[in-house]
Coordinates of C-alpha atoms and ligand atoms in Angstrom, one line a residue:
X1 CA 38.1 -29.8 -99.5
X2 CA 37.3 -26.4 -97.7
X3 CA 39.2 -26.7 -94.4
X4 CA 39.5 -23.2 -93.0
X5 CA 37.0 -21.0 -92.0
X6 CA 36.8 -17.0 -91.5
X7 CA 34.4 -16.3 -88.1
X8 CA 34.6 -12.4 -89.4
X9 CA 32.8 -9.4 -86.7
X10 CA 33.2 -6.7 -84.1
X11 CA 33.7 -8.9 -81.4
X12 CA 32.7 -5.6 -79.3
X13 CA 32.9 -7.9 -77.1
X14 CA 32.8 -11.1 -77.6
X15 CA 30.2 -12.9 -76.1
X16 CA 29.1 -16.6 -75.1
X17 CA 26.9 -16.5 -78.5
X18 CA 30.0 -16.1 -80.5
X19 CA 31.6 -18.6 -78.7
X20 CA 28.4 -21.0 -79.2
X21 CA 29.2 -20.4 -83.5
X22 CA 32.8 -21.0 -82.9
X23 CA 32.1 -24.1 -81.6
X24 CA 29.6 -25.5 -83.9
X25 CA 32.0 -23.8 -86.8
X26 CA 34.2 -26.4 -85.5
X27 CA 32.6 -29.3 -85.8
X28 CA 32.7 -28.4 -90.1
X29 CA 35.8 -26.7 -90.6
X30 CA 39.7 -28.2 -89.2
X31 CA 40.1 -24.6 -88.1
X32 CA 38.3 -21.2 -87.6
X33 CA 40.2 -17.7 -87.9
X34 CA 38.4 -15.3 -85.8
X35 CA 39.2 -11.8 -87.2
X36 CA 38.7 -8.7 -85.7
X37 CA 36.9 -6.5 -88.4
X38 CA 36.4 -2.8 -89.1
X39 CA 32.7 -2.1 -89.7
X40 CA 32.0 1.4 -90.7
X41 CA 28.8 1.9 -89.3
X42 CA 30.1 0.9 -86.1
X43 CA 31.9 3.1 -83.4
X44 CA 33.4 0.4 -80.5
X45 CA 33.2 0.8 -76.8
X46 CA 36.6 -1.5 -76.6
X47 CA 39.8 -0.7 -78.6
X48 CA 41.2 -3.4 -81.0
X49 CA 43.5 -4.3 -78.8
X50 CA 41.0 -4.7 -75.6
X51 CA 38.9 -7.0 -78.4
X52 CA 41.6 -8.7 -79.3
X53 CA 43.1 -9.2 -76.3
X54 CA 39.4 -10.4 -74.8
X55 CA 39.1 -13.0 -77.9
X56 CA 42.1 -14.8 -77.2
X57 CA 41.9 -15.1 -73.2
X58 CA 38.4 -16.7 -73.9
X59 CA 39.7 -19.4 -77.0
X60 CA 43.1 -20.0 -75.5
X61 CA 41.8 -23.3 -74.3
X62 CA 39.6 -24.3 -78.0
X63 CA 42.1 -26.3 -80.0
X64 CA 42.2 -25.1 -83.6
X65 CA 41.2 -21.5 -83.6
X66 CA 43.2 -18.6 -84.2
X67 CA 42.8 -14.6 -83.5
X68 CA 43.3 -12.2 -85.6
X69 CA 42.0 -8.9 -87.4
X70 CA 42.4 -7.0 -91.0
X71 CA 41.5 -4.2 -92.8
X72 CA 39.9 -3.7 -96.0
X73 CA 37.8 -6.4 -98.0
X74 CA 36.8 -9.7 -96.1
X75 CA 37.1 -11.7 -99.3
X76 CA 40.5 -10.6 -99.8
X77 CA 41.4 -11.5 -96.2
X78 CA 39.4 -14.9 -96.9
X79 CA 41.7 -15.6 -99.5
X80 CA 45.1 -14.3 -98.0
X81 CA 44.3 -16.8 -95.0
X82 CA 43.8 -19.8 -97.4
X83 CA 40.2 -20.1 -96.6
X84 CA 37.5 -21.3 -98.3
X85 CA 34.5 -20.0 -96.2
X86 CA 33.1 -17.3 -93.9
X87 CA 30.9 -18.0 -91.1
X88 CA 28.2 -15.6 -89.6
X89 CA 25.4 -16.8 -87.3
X90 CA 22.2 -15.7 -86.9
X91 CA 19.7 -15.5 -84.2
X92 CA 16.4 -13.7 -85.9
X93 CA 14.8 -13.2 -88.6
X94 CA 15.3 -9.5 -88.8
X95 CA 19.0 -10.1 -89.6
X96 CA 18.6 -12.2 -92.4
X97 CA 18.5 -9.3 -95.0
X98 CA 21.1 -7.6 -94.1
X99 CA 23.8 -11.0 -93.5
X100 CA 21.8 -11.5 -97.0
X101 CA 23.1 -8.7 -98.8
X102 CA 26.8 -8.7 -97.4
X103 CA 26.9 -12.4 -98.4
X104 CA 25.7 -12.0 -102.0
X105 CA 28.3 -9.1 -101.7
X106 CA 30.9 -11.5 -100.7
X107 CA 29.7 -13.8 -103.5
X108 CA 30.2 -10.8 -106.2
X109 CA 33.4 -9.9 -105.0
X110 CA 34.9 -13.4 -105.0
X111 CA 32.6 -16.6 -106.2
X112 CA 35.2 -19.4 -104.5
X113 CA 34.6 -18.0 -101.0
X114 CA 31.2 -19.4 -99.5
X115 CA 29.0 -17.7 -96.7
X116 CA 27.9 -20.6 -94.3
X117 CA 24.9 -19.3 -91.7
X118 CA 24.9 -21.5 -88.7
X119 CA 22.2 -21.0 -86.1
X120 CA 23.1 -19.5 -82.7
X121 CA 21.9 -21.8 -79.7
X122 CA 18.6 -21.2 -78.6
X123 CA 20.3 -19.5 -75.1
X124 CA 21.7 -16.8 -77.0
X125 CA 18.9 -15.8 -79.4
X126 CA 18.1 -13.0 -77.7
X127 CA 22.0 -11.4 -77.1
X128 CA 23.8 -9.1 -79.1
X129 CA 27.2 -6.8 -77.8
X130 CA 24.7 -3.9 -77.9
X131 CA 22.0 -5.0 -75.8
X132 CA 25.0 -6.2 -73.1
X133 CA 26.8 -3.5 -73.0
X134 CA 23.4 -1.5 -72.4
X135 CA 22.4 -3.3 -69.9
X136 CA 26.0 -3.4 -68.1
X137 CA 26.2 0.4 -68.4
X138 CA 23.2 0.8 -66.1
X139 CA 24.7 -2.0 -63.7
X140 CA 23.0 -5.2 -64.9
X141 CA 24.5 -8.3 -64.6
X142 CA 25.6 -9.9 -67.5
X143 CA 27.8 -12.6 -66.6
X144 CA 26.2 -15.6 -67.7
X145 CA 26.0 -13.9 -70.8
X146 CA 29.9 -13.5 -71.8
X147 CA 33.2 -14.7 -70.7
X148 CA 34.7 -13.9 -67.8
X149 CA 37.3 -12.0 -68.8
X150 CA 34.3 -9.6 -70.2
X151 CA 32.6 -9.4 -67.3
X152 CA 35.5 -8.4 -65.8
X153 CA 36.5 -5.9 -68.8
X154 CA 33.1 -4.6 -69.0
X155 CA 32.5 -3.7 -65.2
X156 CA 35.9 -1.3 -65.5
X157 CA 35.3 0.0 -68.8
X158 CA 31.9 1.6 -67.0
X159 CA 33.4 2.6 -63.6
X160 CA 36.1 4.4 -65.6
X161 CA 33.5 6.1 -67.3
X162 CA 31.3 7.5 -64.5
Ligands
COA201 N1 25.4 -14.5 -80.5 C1 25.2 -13.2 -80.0 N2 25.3 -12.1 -80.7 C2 25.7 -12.3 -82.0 C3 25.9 -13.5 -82.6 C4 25.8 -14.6 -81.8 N3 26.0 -15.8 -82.2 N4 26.2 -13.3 -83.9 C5 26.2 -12.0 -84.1 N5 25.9 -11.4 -82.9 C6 25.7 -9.9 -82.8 C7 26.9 -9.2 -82.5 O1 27.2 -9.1 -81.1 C8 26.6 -7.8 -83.1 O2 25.8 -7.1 -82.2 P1 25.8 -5.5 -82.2 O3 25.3 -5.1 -83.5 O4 24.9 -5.2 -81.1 O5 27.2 -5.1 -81.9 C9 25.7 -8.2 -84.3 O6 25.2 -9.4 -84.0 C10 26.4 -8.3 -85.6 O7 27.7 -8.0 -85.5 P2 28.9 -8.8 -85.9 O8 28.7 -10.3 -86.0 O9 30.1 -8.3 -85.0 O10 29.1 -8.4 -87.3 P3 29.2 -7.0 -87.9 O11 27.9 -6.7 -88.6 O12 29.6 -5.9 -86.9 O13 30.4 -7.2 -88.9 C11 31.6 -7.3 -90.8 C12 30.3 -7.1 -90.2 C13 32.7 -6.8 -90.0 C14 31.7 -8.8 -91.0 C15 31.5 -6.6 -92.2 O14 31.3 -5.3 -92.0 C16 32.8 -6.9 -93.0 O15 33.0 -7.9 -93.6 N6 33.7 -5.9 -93.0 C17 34.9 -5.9 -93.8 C18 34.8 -5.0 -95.0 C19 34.1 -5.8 -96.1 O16 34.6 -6.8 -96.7 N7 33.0 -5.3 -96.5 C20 32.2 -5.9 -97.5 C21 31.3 -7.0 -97.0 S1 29.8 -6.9 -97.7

């Protein structure tokens, strides 16, 4: 029985579309590892420990997940955790080729671990870090988009920067 899942990303930040996956994750899976991931086409706005930090204010009160981060390959992760199973949502169907392609990567590397795809509430279909922090940068508000403690994060993170 596959009991532990991997919720692998950026998390830069996290927003209230991740936390819609997390909690349909958990309606499949006894428990859902969060990990902070290093994607090399991607240069963050937050540091891993902002990220981090962010993650686990917003899930400290959703039994059964954890928060954490690795290096390296996914699969190898996947496997070091005990778990059976990575998660990824999507929202459109521009994304399916590329979560596509890093699955059946996923399945090369290691054929035990399975790539589940859960759809992202219809609410967030149109979010993405990217387009959040875009539109915070130029002062729009996002807070019924993310977590508080984003909102929060993302308002200094700009009015450090000007
Ligand atoms: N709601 C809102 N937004 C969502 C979302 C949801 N439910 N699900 C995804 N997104 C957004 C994210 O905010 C992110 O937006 P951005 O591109 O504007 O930042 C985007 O969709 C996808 O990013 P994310 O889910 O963070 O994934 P990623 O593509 O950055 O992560 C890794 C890819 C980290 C999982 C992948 O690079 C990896 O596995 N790295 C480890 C190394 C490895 O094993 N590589 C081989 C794998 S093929």
């Amino acid at each position: 029985m596959c009991k532990i899942a991997i919720y692998p990303g950026t998390f830069d930040p996290v927003t209230n579309g991740h936390i819609d996956i997390i909690q349909r994750a958990l309606t499949i899976f006894d428990k859902v590892i969060v990990a902070i991931a290093v994607n090399p086409g991607k240069e963050p706005l937050f540091t891993l420990e902002e990220r981090l930090m962010m993650l686990r204010e917003t899930v400290k009160d959703i039994p059964n997940v954890e928060v954490d981060n690795f290096d390296g390959l996914l699969v190898e992760y996947a496997k070091k955790r005990d778990a059976c199973a990575i998660v990824r949502g999507l929202r459109a169907v521009s994304e399916f080729e590329y979560e596509l392609q890093m699955a059946l990567m996923n399945r090369k590397l290691d054929r035990e671990i399975q790539t589940f795809f859960l759809m992202t509430g219809l609410r967030w279909i149109f979010t993405s870090s990217s387009i959040i922090k875009e539109a915070a940068q130029f002062g729009g508000d996002v807070e019924e988009m993310v977590p508080e403690i984003v909102n929060q994060k993302l308002k200094a993170k700009f009015a450090e920067k000007i």
